[in-house]
Amino acid sequence: MAQGLRSRPASLNGNAHILNELAGYLRAGRLDGELGTQARAPRAPQEIGDEIVRITRFAADQCADVVALLSALATKVRDVANAHAGFDDAKAAQYRAASDQLLREGTMVMPDRR
Protein backbone atom coordinates (compact mmCIF):
# COMPACT_ATOMS: atom_id res chain seq x y z
CA MET A 1 0.00 0.00 0.00
CA ALA A 2 1.35 3.45 -0.87
CA GLN A 3 2.76 5.47 1.99
CA GLY A 4 0.05 7.54 3.64
CA LEU A 5 -2.73 5.79 1.70
CA ARG A 6 -5.21 3.96 3.89
CA SER A 7 -8.62 2.44 3.36
CA ARG A 8 -11.31 1.23 5.69
CA PRO A 9 -13.98 -1.29 4.69
CA ALA A 10 -16.64 0.72 6.54
CA SER A 11 -15.69 3.81 4.54
CA LEU A 12 -15.76 1.85 1.29
CA ASN A 13 -19.20 0.45 2.12
CA GLY A 14 -20.39 3.96 2.94
CA ASN A 15 -19.16 5.19 -0.42
CA ALA A 16 -20.95 2.32 -2.16
CA HIS A 17 -24.19 3.38 -0.46
CA ILE A 18 -23.62 6.99 -1.55
CA LEU A 19 -23.18 5.89 -5.17
CA ASN A 20 -26.45 3.96 -4.96
CA GLU A 21 -28.18 6.99 -3.46
CA LEU A 22 -26.90 9.20 -6.28
CA ALA A 23 -28.21 6.71 -8.83
CA GLY A 24 -31.59 6.74 -7.11
CA TYR A 25 -31.74 10.56 -7.04
CA LEU A 26 -30.83 10.75 -10.73
CA ARG A 27 -33.46 8.19 -11.62
CA ALA A 28 -36.09 9.99 -9.57
CA GLY A 29 -35.14 13.37 -11.07
CA ARG A 30 -35.04 12.26 -14.70
CA LEU A 31 -36.92 14.20 -17.35
CA ASP A 32 -40.62 13.64 -17.28
CA GLY A 33 -41.96 12.35 -20.59
CA GLU A 34 -45.16 14.31 -20.00
CA LEU A 35 -43.24 17.58 -20.23
CA GLY A 36 -42.07 16.63 -23.70
CA THR A 37 -45.60 15.97 -24.92
CA GLN A 38 -46.73 19.46 -23.83
CA ALA A 39 -44.38 21.01 -26.38
CA ARG A 40 -45.92 19.08 -29.28
CA ALA A 41 -48.61 19.93 -31.78
CA PRO A 42 -51.10 21.56 -31.49
CA ARG A 43 -49.43 23.58 -28.69
CA ALA A 44 -46.19 24.07 -30.62
CA PRO A 45 -45.05 23.71 -34.23
CA GLN A 46 -44.27 20.17 -35.40
CA GLU A 47 -40.53 20.89 -35.77
CA ILE A 48 -40.25 22.05 -32.15
CA GLY A 49 -42.23 19.08 -30.89
CA ASP A 50 -40.02 16.67 -32.84
CA GLU A 51 -36.88 18.32 -31.45
CA ILE A 52 -38.22 18.19 -27.89
CA VAL A 53 -38.98 14.47 -28.28
CA ARG A 54 -35.44 13.89 -29.64
CA ILE A 55 -33.84 15.80 -26.73
CA THR A 56 -36.04 14.03 -24.17
CA ARG A 57 -35.16 10.60 -25.54
CA PHE A 58 -31.45 11.47 -25.58
CA ALA A 59 -31.59 12.79 -22.00
CA ALA A 60 -33.48 9.70 -20.81
CA ASP A 61 -30.89 7.47 -22.49
CA GLN A 62 -28.01 9.39 -20.88
CA CYS A 63 -29.71 9.28 -17.49
CA ALA A 64 -30.17 5.51 -17.76
CA ASP A 65 -26.49 5.13 -18.67
CA VAL A 66 -25.34 7.18 -15.67
CA VAL A 67 -27.65 5.30 -13.29
CA ALA A 68 -26.29 1.98 -14.60
CA LEU A 69 -22.70 3.22 -14.29
CA LEU A 70 -23.18 4.44 -10.71
CA SER A 71 -24.84 1.17 -9.74
CA ALA A 72 -21.99 -0.83 -11.28
CA LEU A 73 -19.41 1.33 -9.49
CA ALA A 74 -21.26 0.86 -6.20
CA THR A 75 -21.16 -2.91 -6.68
CA LYS A 76 -17.43 -2.81 -7.46
CA VAL A 77 -16.67 -0.62 -4.42
CA ARG A 78 -18.70 -2.95 -2.19
CA ASP A 79 -16.83 -5.98 -3.59
CA VAL A 80 -13.50 -4.28 -2.88
CA ALA A 81 -14.64 -3.52 0.68
CA ASN A 82 -15.63 -7.17 1.22
CA ALA A 83 -12.33 -8.45 -0.19
CA HIS A 84 -10.43 -5.93 1.92
CA ALA A 85 -12.26 -7.03 5.07
CA GLY A 86 -11.52 -10.67 4.23
CA PHE A 87 -7.85 -9.88 3.74
CA ASP A 88 -7.77 -8.04 7.05
CA ASP A 89 -9.40 -11.02 8.80
CA ALA A 90 -6.81 -13.40 7.34
CA LYS A 91 -3.92 -11.11 8.37
CA ALA A 92 -5.38 -10.71 11.86
CA ALA A 93 -5.60 -14.50 12.21
CA GLN A 94 -1.93 -14.79 11.23
CA TYR A 95 -0.92 -12.18 13.79
CA ARG A 96 -3.04 -13.86 16.48
CA ALA A 97 -1.44 -17.23 15.75
CA ALA A 98 2.06 -15.71 15.87
CA SER A 99 1.39 -13.88 19.15
CA ASP A 100 -0.21 -17.02 20.67
CA GLN A 101 2.88 -19.02 19.72
CA LEU A 102 5.13 -16.34 21.24
CA LEU A 103 3.15 -16.45 24.49
CA ARG A 104 3.17 -20.28 24.63
CA GLU A 105 6.78 -20.89 23.63
CA GLY A 106 8.59 -17.68 24.53
CA THR A 107 10.72 -17.25 27.61
CA MET A 108 11.56 -14.13 29.51
CA VAL A 109 15.29 -13.42 29.72
CA MET A 110 16.54 -10.73 32.02
CA PRO A 111 18.40 -7.98 30.16
CA ASP A 112 21.62 -8.57 32.04
CA ARG A 113 21.58 -12.29 31.06
CA ARG A 114 21.18 -11.89 27.33
JSON list of C-alpha atoms in Angstrom, two decimals:
[
{"chain": "A", "resi": 1, "resn": "MET", "atom": "CA", "xyz": [0.00, 0.00, 0.00]},
{"chain": "A", "resi": 2, "resn": "ALA", "atom": "CA", "xyz": [1.35, 3.45, -0.87]},
{"chain": "A", "resi": 3, "resn": "GLN", "atom": "CA", "xyz": [2.76, 5.47, 1.99]},
{"chain": "A", "resi": 4, "resn": "GLY", "atom": "CA", "xyz": [0.05, 7.54, 3.64]},
{"chain": "A", "resi": 5, "resn": "LEU", "atom": "CA", "xyz": [-2.73, 5.79, 1.70]},
{"chain": "A", "resi": 6, "resn": "ARG", "atom": "CA", "xyz": [-5.21, 3.96, 3.89]},
{"chain": "A", "resi": 7, "resn": "SER", "atom": "CA", "xyz": [-8.62, 2.44, 3.36]},
{"chain": "A", "resi": 8, "resn": "ARG", "atom": "CA", "xyz": [-11.31, 1.23, 5.69]},
{"chain": "A", "resi": 9, "resn": "PRO", "atom": "CA", "xyz": [-13.98, -1.29, 4.69]},
{"chain": "A", "resi": 10, "resn": "ALA", "atom": "CA", "xyz": [-16.64, 0.72, 6.54]},
{"chain": "A", "resi": 11, "resn": "SER", "atom": "CA", "xyz": [-15.69, 3.81, 4.54]},
{"chain": "A", "resi": 12, "resn": "LEU", "atom": "CA", "xyz": [-15.76, 1.85, 1.29]},
{"chain": "A", "resi": 13, "resn": "ASN", "atom": "CA", "xyz": [-19.20, 0.45, 2.12]},
{"chain": "A", "resi": 14, "resn": "GLY", "atom": "CA", "xyz": [-20.39, 3.96, 2.94]},
{"chain": "A", "resi": 15, "resn": "ASN", "atom": "CA", "xyz": [-19.16, 5.19, -0.42]},
{"chain": "A", "resi": 16, "resn": "ALA", "atom": "CA", "xyz": [-20.95, 2.32, -2.16]},
{"chain": "A", "resi": 17, "resn": "HIS", "atom": "CA", "xyz": [-24.19, 3.38, -0.46]},
{"chain": "A", "resi": 18, "resn": "ILE", "atom": "CA", "xyz": [-23.62, 6.99, -1.55]},
{"chain": "A", "resi": 19, "resn": "LEU", "atom": "CA", "xyz": [-23.18, 5.89, -5.17]},
{"chain": "A", "resi": 20, "resn": "ASN", "atom": "CA", "xyz": [-26.45, 3.96, -4.96]},
{"chain": "A", "resi": 21, "resn": "GLU", "atom": "CA", "xyz": [-28.18, 6.99, -3.46]},
{"chain": "A", "resi": 22, "resn": "LEU", "atom": "CA", "xyz": [-26.90, 9.20, -6.28]},
{"chain": "A", "resi": 23, "resn": "ALA", "atom": "CA", "xyz": [-28.21, 6.71, -8.83]},
{"chain": "A", "resi": 24, "resn": "GLY", "atom": "CA", "xyz": [-31.59, 6.74, -7.11]},
{"chain": "A", "resi": 25, "resn": "TYR", "atom": "CA", "xyz": [-31.74, 10.56, -7.04]},
{"chain": "A", "resi": 26, "resn": "LEU", "atom": "CA", "xyz": [-30.83, 10.75, -10.73]},
{"chain": "A", "resi": 27, "resn": "ARG", "atom": "CA", "xyz": [-33.46, 8.19, -11.62]},
{"chain": "A", "resi": 28, "resn": "ALA", "atom": "CA", "xyz": [-36.09, 9.99, -9.57]},
{"chain": "A", "resi": 29, "resn": "GLY", "atom": "CA", "xyz": [-35.14, 13.37, -11.07]},
{"chain": "A", "resi": 30, "resn": "ARG", "atom": "CA", "xyz": [-35.04, 12.26, -14.70]},
{"chain": "A", "resi": 31, "resn": "LEU", "atom": "CA", "xyz": [-36.92, 14.20, -17.35]},
{"chain": "A", "resi": 32, "resn": "ASP", "atom": "CA", "xyz": [-40.62, 13.64, -17.28]},
{"chain": "A", "resi": 33, "resn": "GLY", "atom": "CA", "xyz": [-41.96, 12.35, -20.59]},
{"chain": "A", "resi": 34, "resn": "GLU", "atom": "CA", "xyz": [-45.16, 14.31, -20.00]},
{"chain": "A", "resi": 35, "resn": "LEU", "atom": "CA", "xyz": [-43.24, 17.58, -20.23]},
{"chain": "A", "resi": 36, "resn": "GLY", "atom": "CA", "xyz": [-42.07, 16.63, -23.70]},
{"chain": "A", "resi": 37, "resn": "THR", "atom": "CA", "xyz": [-45.60, 15.97, -24.92]},
{"chain": "A", "resi": 38, "resn": "GLN", "atom": "CA", "xyz": [-46.73, 19.46, -23.83]},
{"chain": "A", "resi": 39, "resn": "ALA", "atom": "CA", "xyz": [-44.38, 21.01, -26.38]},
{"chain": "A", "resi": 40, "resn": "ARG", "atom": "CA", "xyz": [-45.92, 19.08, -29.28]},
{"chain": "A", "resi": 41, "resn": "ALA", "atom": "CA", "xyz": [-48.61, 19.93, -31.78]},
{"chain": "A", "resi": 42, "resn": "PRO", "atom": "CA", "xyz": [-51.10, 21.56, -31.49]},
{"chain": "A", "resi": 43, "resn": "ARG", "atom": "CA", "xyz": [-49.43, 23.58, -28.69]},
{"chain": "A", "resi": 44, "resn": "ALA", "atom": "CA", "xyz": [-46.19, 24.07, -30.62]},
{"chain": "A", "resi": 45, "resn": "PRO", "atom": "CA", "xyz": [-45.05, 23.71, -34.23]},
{"chain": "A", "resi": 46, "resn": "GLN", "atom": "CA", "xyz": [-44.27, 20.17, -35.40]},
{"chain": "A", "resi": 47, "resn": "GLU", "atom": "CA", "xyz": [-40.53, 20.89, -35.77]},
{"chain": "A", "resi": 48, "resn": "ILE", "atom": "CA", "xyz": [-40.25, 22.05, -32.15]},
{"chain": "A", "resi": 49, "resn": "GLY", "atom": "CA", "xyz": [-42.23, 19.08, -30.89]},
{"chain": "A", "resi": 50, "resn": "ASP", "atom": "CA", "xyz": [-40.02, 16.67, -32.84]},
{"chain": "A", "resi": 51, "resn": "GLU", "atom": "CA", "xyz": [-36.88, 18.32, -31.45]},
{"chain": "A", "resi": 52, "resn": "ILE", "atom": "CA", "xyz": [-38.22, 18.19, -27.89]},
{"chain": "A", "resi": 53, "resn": "VAL", "atom": "CA", "xyz": [-38.98, 14.47, -28.28]},
{"chain": "A", "resi": 54, "resn": "ARG", "atom": "CA", "xyz": [-35.44, 13.89, -29.64]},
{"chain": "A", "resi": 55, "resn": "ILE", "atom": "CA", "xyz": [-33.84, 15.80, -26.73]},
{"chain": "A", "resi": 56, "resn": "THR", "atom": "CA", "xyz": [-36.04, 14.03, -24.17]},
{"chain": "A", "resi": 57, "resn": "ARG", "atom": "CA", "xyz": [-35.16, 10.60, -25.54]},
{"chain": "A", "resi": 58, "resn": "PHE", "atom": "CA", "xyz": [-31.45, 11.47, -25.58]},
{"chain": "A", "resi": 59, "resn": "ALA", "atom": "CA", "xyz": [-31.59, 12.79, -22.00]},
{"chain": "A", "resi": 60, "resn": "ALA", "atom": "CA", "xyz": [-33.48, 9.70, -20.81]},
{"chain": "A", "resi": 61, "resn": "ASP", "atom": "CA", "xyz": [-30.89, 7.47, -22.49]},
{"chain": "A", "resi": 62, "resn": "GLN", "atom": "CA", "xyz": [-28.01, 9.39, -20.88]},
{"chain": "A", "resi": 63, "resn": "CYS", "atom": "CA", "xyz": [-29.71, 9.28, -17.49]},
{"chain": "A", "resi": 64, "resn": "ALA", "atom": "CA", "xyz": [-30.17, 5.51, -17.76]},
{"chain": "A", "resi": 65, "resn": "ASP", "atom": "CA", "xyz": [-26.49, 5.13, -18.67]},
{"chain": "A", "resi": 66, "resn": "VAL", "atom": "CA", "xyz": [-25.34, 7.18, -15.67]},
{"chain": "A", "resi": 67, "resn": "VAL", "atom": "CA", "xyz": [-27.65, 5.30, -13.29]},
{"chain": "A", "resi": 68, "resn": "ALA", "atom": "CA", "xyz": [-26.29, 1.98, -14.60]},
{"chain": "A", "resi": 69, "resn": "LEU", "atom": "CA", "xyz": [-22.70, 3.22, -14.29]},
{"chain": "A", "resi": 70, "resn": "LEU", "atom": "CA", "xyz": [-23.18, 4.44, -10.71]},
{"chain": "A", "resi": 71, "resn": "SER", "atom": "CA", "xyz": [-24.84, 1.17, -9.74]},
{"chain": "A", "resi": 72, "resn": "ALA", "atom": "CA", "xyz": [-21.99, -0.83, -11.28]},
{"chain": "A", "resi": 73, "resn": "LEU", "atom": "CA", "xyz": [-19.41, 1.33, -9.49]},
{"chain": "A", "resi": 74, "resn": "ALA", "atom": "CA", "xyz": [-21.26, 0.86, -6.20]},
{"chain": "A", "resi": 75, "resn": "THR", "atom": "CA", "xyz": [-21.16, -2.91, -6.68]},
{"chain": "A", "resi": 76, "resn": "LYS", "atom": "CA", "xyz": [-17.43, -2.81, -7.46]},
{"chain": "A", "resi": 77, "resn": "VAL", "atom": "CA", "xyz": [-16.67, -0.62, -4.42]},
{"chain": "A", "resi": 78, "resn": "ARG", "atom": "CA", "xyz": [-18.70, -2.95, -2.19]},
{"chain": "A", "resi": 79, "resn": "ASP", "atom": "CA", "xyz": [-16.83, -5.98, -3.59]},
{"chain": "A", "resi": 80, "resn": "VAL", "atom": "CA", "xyz": [-13.50, -4.28, -2.88]},
{"chain": "A", "resi": 81, "resn": "ALA", "atom": "CA", "xyz": [-14.64, -3.52, 0.68]},
{"chain": "A", "resi": 82, "resn": "ASN", "atom": "CA", "xyz": [-15.63, -7.17, 1.22]},
{"chain": "A", "resi": 83, "resn": "ALA", "atom": "CA", "xyz": [-12.33, -8.45, -0.19]},
{"chain": "A", "resi": 84, "resn": "HIS", "atom": "CA", "xyz": [-10.43, -5.93, 1.92]},
{"chain": "A", "resi": 85, "resn": "ALA", "atom": "CA", "xyz": [-12.26, -7.03, 5.07]},
{"chain": "A", "resi": 86, "resn": "GLY", "atom": "CA", "xyz": [-11.52, -10.67, 4.23]},
{"chain": "A", "resi": 87, "resn": "PHE", "atom": "CA", "xyz": [-7.85, -9.88, 3.74]},
{"chain": "A", "resi": 88, "resn": "ASP", "atom": "CA", "xyz": [-7.77, -8.04, 7.05]},
{"chain": "A", "resi": 89, "resn": "ASP", "atom": "CA", "xyz": [-9.40, -11.02, 8.80]},
{"chain": "A", "resi": 90, "resn": "ALA", "atom": "CA", "xyz": [-6.81, -13.40, 7.34]},
{"chain": "A", "resi": 91, "resn": "LYS", "atom": "CA", "xyz": [-3.92, -11.11, 8.37]},
{"chain": "A", "resi": 92, "resn": "ALA", "atom": "CA", "xyz": [-5.38, -10.71, 11.86]},
{"chain": "A", "resi": 93, "resn": "ALA", "atom": "CA", "xyz": [-5.60, -14.50, 12.21]},
{"chain": "A", "resi": 94, "resn": "GLN", "atom": "CA", "xyz": [-1.93, -14.79, 11.23]},
{"chain": "A", "resi": 95, "resn": "TYR", "atom": "CA", "xyz": [-0.92, -12.18, 13.79]},
{"chain": "A", "resi": 96, "resn": "ARG", "atom": "CA", "xyz": [-3.04, -13.86, 16.48]},
{"chain": "A", "resi": 97, "resn": "ALA", "atom": "CA", "xyz": [-1.44, -17.23, 15.75]},
{"chain": "A", "resi": 98, "resn": "ALA", "atom": "CA", "xyz": [2.06, -15.71, 15.87]},
{"chain": "A", "resi": 99, "resn": "SER", "atom": "CA", "xyz": [1.39, -13.88, 19.15]},
{"chain": "A", "resi": 100, "resn": "ASP", "atom": "CA", "xyz": [-0.21, -17.02, 20.67]},
{"chain": "A", "resi": 101, "resn": "GLN", "atom": "CA", "xyz": [2.88, -19.02, 19.72]},
{"chain": "A", "resi": 102, "resn": "LEU", "atom": "CA", "xyz": [5.13, -16.34, 21.24]},
{"chain": "A", "resi": 103, "resn": "LEU", "atom": "CA", "xyz": [3.15, -16.45, 24.49]},
{"chain": "A", "resi": 104, "resn": "ARG", "atom": "CA", "xyz": [3.17, -20.28, 24.63]},
{"chain": "A", "resi": 105, "resn": "GLU", "atom": "CA", "xyz": [6.78, -20.89, 23.63]},
{"chain": "A", "resi": 106, "resn": "GLY", "atom": "CA", "xyz": [8.59, -17.68, 24.53]},
{"chain": "A", "resi": 107, "resn": "THR", "atom": "CA", "xyz": [10.72, -17.25, 27.61]},
{"chain": "A", "resi": 108, "resn": "MET", "atom": "CA", "xyz": [11.56, -14.13, 29.51]},
{"chain": "A", "resi": 109, "resn": "VAL", "atom": "CA", "xyz": [15.29, -13.42, 29.72]},
{"chain": "A", "resi": 110, "resn": "MET", "atom": "CA", "xyz": [16.54, -10.73, 32.02]},
{"chain": "A", "resi": 111, "resn": "PRO", "atom": "CA", "xyz": [18.40, -7.98, 30.16]},
{"chain": "A", "resi": 112, "resn": "ASP", "atom": "CA", "xyz": [21.62, -8.57, 32.04]},
{"chain": "A", "resi": 113, "resn": "ARG", "atom": "CA", "xyz": [21.58, -12.29, 31.06]},
{"chain": "A", "resi": 114, "resn": "ARG", "atom": "CA", "xyz": [21.18, -11.89, 27.33]}
]
